[in-house]
CSV table of C-alpha atoms in Angstrom, one decimal:
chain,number,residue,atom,x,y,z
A,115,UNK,CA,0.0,0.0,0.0
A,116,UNK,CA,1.3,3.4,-0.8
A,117,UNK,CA,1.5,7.0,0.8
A,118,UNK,CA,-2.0,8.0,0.8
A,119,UNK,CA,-3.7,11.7,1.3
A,120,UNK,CA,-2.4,13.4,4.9
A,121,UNK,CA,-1.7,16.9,6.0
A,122,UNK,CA,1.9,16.1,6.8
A,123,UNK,CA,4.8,17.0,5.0
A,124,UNK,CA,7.2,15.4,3.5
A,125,UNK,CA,9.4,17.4,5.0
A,126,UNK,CA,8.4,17.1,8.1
A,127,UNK,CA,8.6,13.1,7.5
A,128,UNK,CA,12.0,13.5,6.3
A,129,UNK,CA,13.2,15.4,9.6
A,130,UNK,CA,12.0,13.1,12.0
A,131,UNK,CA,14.9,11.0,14.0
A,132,UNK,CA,14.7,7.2,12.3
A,133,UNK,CA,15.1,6.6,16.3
A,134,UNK,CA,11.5,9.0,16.7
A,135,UNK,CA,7.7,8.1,16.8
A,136,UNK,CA,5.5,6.5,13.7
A,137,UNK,CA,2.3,7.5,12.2
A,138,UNK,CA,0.1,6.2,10.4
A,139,UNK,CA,-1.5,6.3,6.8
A,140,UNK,CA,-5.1,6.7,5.7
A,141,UNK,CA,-6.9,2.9,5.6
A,142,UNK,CA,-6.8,1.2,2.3
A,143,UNK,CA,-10.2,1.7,0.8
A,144,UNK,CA,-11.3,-1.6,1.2
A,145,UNK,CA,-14.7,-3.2,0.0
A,146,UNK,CA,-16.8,-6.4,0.9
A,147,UNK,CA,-20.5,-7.6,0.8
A,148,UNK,CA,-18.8,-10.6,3.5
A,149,UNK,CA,-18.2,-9.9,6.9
A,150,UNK,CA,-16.0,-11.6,8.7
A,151,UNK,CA,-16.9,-13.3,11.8
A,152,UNK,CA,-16.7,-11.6,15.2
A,153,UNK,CA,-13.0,-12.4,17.1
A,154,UNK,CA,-12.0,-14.1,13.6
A,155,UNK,CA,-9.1,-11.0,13.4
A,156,UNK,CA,-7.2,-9.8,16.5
A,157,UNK,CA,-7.7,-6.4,18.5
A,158,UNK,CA,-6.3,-3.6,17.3
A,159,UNK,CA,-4.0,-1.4,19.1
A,160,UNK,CA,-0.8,0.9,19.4
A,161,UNK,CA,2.8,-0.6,19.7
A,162,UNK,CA,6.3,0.2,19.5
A,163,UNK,CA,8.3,-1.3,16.7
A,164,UNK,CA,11.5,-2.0,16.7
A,165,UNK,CA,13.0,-2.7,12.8
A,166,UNK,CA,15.0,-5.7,12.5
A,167,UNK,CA,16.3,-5.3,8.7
A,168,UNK,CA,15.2,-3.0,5.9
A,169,UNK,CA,16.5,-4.7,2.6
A,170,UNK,CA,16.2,-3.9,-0.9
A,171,UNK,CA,12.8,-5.2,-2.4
A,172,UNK,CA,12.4,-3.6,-6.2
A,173,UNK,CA,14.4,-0.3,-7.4
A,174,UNK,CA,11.8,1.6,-5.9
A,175,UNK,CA,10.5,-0.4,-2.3
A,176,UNK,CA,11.9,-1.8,0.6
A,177,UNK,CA,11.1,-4.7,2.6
A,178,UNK,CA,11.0,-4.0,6.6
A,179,UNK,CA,10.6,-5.9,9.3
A,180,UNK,CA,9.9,-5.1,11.9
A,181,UNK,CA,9.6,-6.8,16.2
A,182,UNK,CA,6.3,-5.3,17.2
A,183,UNK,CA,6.2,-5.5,21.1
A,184,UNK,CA,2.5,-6.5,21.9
A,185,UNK,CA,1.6,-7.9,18.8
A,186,UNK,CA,-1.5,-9.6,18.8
A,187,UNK,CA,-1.0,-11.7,15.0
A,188,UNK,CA,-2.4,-10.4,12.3
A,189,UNK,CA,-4.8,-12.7,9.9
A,190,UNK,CA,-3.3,-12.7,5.8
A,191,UNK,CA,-4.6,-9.4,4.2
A,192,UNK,CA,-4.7,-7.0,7.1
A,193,UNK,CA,-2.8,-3.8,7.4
A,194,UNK,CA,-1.6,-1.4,10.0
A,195,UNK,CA,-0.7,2.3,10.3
A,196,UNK,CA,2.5,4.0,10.6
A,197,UNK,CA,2.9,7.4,12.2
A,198,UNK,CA,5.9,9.6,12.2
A,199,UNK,CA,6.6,12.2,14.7
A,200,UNK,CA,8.9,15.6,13.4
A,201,UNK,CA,10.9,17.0,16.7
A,202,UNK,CA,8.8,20.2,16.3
A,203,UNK,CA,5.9,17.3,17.1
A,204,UNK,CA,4.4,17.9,13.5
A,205,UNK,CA,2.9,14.3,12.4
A,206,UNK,CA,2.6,12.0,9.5
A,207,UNK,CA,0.5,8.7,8.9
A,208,UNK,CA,0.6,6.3,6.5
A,209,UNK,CA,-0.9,2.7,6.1
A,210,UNK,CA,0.5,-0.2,4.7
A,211,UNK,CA,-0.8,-3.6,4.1
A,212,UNK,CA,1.0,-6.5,5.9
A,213,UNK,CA,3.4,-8.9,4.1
A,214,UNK,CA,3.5,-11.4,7.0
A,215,UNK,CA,0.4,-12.8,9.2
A,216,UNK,CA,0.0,-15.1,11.9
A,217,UNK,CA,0.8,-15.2,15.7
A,218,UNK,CA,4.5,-13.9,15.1
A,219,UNK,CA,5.1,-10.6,16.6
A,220,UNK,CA,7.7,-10.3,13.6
A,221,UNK,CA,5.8,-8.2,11.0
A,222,UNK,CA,7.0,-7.8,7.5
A,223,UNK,CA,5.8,-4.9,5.3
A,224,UNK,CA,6.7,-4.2,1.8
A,225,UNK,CA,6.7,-0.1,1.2
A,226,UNK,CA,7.1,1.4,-2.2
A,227,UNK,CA,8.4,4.9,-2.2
A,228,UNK,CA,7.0,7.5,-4.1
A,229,UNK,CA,8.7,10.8,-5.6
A,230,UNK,CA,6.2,13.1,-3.5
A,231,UNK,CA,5.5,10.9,-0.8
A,232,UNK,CA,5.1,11.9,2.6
A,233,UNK,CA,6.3,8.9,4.5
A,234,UNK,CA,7.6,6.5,2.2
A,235,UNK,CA,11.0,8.3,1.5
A,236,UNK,CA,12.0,8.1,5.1
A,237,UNK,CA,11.3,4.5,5.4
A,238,UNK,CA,12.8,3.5,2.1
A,239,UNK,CA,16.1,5.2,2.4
A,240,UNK,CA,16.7,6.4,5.7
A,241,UNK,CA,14.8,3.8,8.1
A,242,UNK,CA,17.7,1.4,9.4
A,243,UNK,CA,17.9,-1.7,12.0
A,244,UNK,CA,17.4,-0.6,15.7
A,245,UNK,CA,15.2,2.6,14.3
A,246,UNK,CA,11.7,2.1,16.6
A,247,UNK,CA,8.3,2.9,14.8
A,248,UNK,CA,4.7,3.8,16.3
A,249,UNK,CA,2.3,1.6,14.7
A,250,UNK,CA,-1.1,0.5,15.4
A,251,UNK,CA,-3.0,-2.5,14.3
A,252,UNK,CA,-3.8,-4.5,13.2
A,253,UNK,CA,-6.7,-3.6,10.6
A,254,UNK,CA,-9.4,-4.4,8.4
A,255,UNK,CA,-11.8,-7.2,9.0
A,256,UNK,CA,-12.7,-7.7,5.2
A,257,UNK,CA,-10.1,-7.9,2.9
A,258,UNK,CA,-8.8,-11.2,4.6
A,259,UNK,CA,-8.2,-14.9,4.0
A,260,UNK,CA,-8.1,-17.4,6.4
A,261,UNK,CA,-6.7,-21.5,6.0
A,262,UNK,CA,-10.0,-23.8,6.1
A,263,UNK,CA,-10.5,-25.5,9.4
A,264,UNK,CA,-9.6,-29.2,8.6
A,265,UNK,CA,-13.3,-30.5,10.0
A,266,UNK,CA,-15.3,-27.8,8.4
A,267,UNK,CA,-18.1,-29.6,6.4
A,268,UNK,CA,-17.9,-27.1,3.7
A,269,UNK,CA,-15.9,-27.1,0.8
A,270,UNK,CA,-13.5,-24.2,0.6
A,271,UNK,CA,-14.5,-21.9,-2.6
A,272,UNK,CA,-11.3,-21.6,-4.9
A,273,UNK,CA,-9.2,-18.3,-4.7
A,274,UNK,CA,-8.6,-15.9,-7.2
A,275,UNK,CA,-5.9,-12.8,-6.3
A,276,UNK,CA,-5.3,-10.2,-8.6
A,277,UNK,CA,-2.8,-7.8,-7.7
A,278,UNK,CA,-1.5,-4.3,-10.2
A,279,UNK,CA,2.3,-3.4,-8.8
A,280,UNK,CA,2.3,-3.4,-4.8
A,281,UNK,CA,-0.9,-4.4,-4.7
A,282,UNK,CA,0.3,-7.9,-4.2
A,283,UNK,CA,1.8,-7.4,-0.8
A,284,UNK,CA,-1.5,-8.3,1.3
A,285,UNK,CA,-2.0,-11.0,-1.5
A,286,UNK,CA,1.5,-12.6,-0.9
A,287,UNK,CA,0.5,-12.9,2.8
A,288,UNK,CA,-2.4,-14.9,1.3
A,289,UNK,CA,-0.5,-17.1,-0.3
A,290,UNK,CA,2.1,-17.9,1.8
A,291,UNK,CA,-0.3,-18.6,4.6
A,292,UNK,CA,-2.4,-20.7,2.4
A,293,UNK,CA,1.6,-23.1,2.0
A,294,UNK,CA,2.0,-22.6,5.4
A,295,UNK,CA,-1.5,-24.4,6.5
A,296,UNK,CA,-1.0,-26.7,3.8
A,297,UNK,CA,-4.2,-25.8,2.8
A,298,UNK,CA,-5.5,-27.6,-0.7
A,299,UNK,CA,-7.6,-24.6,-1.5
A,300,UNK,CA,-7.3,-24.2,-5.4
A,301,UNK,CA,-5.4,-20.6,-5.5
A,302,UNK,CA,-4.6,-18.9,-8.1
A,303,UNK,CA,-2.6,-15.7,-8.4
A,304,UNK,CA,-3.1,-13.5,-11.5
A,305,UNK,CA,0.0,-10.1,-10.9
A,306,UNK,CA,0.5,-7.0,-13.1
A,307,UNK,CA,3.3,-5.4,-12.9
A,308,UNK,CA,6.0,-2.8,-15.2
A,309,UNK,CA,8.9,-5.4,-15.4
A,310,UNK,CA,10.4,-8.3,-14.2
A,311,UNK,CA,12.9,-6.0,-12.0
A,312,UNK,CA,9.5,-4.7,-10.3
A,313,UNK,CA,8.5,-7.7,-8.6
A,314,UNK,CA,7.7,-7.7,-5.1
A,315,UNK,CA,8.7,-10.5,-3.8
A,316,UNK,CA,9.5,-12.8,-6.7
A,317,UNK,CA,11.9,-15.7,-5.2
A,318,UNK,CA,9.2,-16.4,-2.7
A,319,UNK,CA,6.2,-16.5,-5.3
A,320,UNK,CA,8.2,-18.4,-7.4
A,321,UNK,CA,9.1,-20.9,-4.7
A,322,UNK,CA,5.1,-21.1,-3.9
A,323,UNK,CA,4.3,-21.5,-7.4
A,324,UNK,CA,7.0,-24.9,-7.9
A,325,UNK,CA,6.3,-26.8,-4.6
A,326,UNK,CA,2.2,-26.7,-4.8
A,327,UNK,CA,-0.5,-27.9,-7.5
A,328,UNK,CA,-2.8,-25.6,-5.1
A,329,UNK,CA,-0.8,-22.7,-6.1
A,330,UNK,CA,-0.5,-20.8,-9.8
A,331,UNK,CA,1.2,-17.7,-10.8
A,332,UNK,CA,0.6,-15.9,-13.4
A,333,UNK,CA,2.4,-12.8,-14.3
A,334,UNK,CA,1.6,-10.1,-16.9
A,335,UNK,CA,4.5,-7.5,-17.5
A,336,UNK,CA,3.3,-3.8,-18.7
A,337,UNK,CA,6.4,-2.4,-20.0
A,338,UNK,CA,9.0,-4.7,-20.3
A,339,UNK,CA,8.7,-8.8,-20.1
A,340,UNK,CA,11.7,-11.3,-20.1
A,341,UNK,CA,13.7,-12.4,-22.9
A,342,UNK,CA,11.3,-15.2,-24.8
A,343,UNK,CA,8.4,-14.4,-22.6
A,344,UNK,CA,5.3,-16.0,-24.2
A,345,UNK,CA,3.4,-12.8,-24.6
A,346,UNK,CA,4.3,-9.3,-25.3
A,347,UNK,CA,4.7,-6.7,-22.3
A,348,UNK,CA,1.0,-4.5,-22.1
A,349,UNK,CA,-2.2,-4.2,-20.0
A,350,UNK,CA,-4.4,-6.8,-18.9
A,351,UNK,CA,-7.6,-6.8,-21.2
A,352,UNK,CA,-11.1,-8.0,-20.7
A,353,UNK,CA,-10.1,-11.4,-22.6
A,354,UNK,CA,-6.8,-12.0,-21.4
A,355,UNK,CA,-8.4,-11.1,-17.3
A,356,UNK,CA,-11.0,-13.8,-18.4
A,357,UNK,CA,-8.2,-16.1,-19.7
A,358,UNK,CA,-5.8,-16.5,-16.5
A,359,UNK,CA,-8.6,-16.1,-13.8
A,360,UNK,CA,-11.0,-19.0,-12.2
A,361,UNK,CA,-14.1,-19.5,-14.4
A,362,UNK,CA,-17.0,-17.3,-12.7
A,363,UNK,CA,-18.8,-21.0,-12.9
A,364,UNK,CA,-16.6,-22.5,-10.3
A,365,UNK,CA,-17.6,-19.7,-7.7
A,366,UNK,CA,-14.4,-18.4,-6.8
A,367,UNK,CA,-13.7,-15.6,-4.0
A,368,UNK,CA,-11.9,-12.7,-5.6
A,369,UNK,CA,-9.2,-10.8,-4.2
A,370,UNK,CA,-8.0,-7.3,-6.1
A,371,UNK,CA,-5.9,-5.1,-4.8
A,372,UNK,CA,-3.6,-2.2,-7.1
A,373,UNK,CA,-4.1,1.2,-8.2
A,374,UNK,CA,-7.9,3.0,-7.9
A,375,UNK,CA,-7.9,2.7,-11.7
A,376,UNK,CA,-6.7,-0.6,-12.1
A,377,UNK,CA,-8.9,-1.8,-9.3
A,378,UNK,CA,-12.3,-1.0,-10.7
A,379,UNK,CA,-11.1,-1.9,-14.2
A,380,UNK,CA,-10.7,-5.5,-13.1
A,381,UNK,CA,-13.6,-5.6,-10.6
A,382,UNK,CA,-15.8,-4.5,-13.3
A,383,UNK,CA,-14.9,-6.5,-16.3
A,384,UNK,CA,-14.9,-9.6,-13.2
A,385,UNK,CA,-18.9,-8.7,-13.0
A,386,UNK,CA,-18.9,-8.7,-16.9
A,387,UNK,CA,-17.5,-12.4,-17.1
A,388,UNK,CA,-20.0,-13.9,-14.6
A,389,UNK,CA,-18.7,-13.5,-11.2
A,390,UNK,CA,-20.8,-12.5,-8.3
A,391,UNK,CA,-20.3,-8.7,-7.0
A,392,UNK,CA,-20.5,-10.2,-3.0
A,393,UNK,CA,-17.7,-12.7,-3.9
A,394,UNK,CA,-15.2,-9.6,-5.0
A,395,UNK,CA,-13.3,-8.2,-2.2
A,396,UNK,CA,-11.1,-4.8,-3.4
A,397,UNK,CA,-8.6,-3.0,-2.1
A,398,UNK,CA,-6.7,-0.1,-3.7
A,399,UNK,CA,-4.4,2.9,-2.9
A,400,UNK,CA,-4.2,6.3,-4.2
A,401,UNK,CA,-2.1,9.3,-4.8
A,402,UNK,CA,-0.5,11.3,-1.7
């Protein structure tokens, strides 16, 4: 999830002490006809992160993680705020969707920076091991997926994720806790993005994609693909979405997360192919 709308500065972002207090970003926009069950996602509330390691993720993004002291667990899809605190006391927040989930108080985000970003310079390029964050979370009740209890006497629905750019990062905490459970859910992951160099996560998703029949990836690449890729680099279109997704016939639950635009592009041409408008769950981030 990106830098979203917020009366801070970057400035002010900028000046605070890697060693000072977080904020938070506006929630992701999230949408969905299902609720999720009462107690089924933990408490939210405010902790102090301490960041373990802030690597490299694409050209542009960085993958932190983070020791959150009094995290609850998080459930795959969730997100959590991140506020920043100037010296003057000026403030910033931000949310970001979680790469990690489960009872782990080790929480992994993924955090694209943007040129004109409030908060996501400073955690890109100056955020560094031993730096302590405010967070709070975590969020969102919705936009999650949970492994199928083994005795539950209904058949899990297949999965569908559709991700544009870092809109995969709740979607990779999907996937990997669907491997972790072992769960035989029929996934399916469908991921746009610019070139090969710009994705997020792409050992781990490759990894997922060799050691499961549950589990398929499919990438698309806008710009630029790799050399004798099947298909030349451009937008998904209406046929090519209905191509690489779960038939609307087998009932699948629908996960799209990405750019506003891109977002109710896919969600609307899903409704034109047959799926059901309660089964699509969206997700998107905006501008700062």
């Amino acid at each position: 999830m990106n830098d979203g709308p917020s009366t801070a500065t970057d400035a002010a972002a900028r000046a605070m002490p890697a060693s000072g207090t977080p904020a938070a970003d506006p929630a992701p926009a999230a949408a969905s006809p299902a609720p999720v069950a009462a107690g089924a996602v933990p408490r939210a509330g405010w902790h102090t992160a301490t960041v373990v390691a802030v690597t490299r993720e694409t050209p542009s993004a960085a993958r932190l993680e983070l020791e959150v002291d009094g995290w609850p667990g998080n459930a795959a899809g969730q997100h959590l705020d991140v506020r920043l605190t100037a010296p003057d006391g000026y403030t910033a927040t931000r949310s970001y969707s979680i790469a990690s989930s489960g009872p782990s108080a080790r929480v992994v985000l993924a955090v694209d920076r943007l040129p004109d970003g409030e908060v996501s310079p400073f955690l890109v390029d100056e955020l560094r091991p031993g730096d302590l964050l405010e967070v709070h979370g975590p969020l969102g009740a919705f936009f999650v997926w949970k492994p199928v209890e083994q005795r539950s006497p209904v058949p899990a629905r297949p999965v569908q994720l559709i991700a544009g750019g870092s809109g995969v990062v709740p979607l990779f905490a999907m996937a990997r806790a669907h491997a972790d459970a072992d769960d035989l859910t029929p996934f399916r992951m469908l991921y746009s993005v610019r070139t090969p160099d710009d994705v997020y996560f792409s050992d781990e998703l490759m990894a997922l994609a060799g050691s499961s029949d549950a589990f398929r990836l499919d990438l698309v690449y806008t710009r630029r693909a790799p050399d004798a890729w099947p298909t030349p680099p451009g937008r998904i279109m209406r046929d090519a979405l209905a191509a690489a997704v779960i038939p609307a016939a087998e009932r699948p639950i629908v996960y799209v997360c990405g750019s506003t635009g891109f977002v109710e592009r896919v969600a609307s041409w899903l409704i034109e192919l047959g799926h059901d408008a309660g089964s699509i769950r969206t997700e998107r981030f905006g501008g700062t």
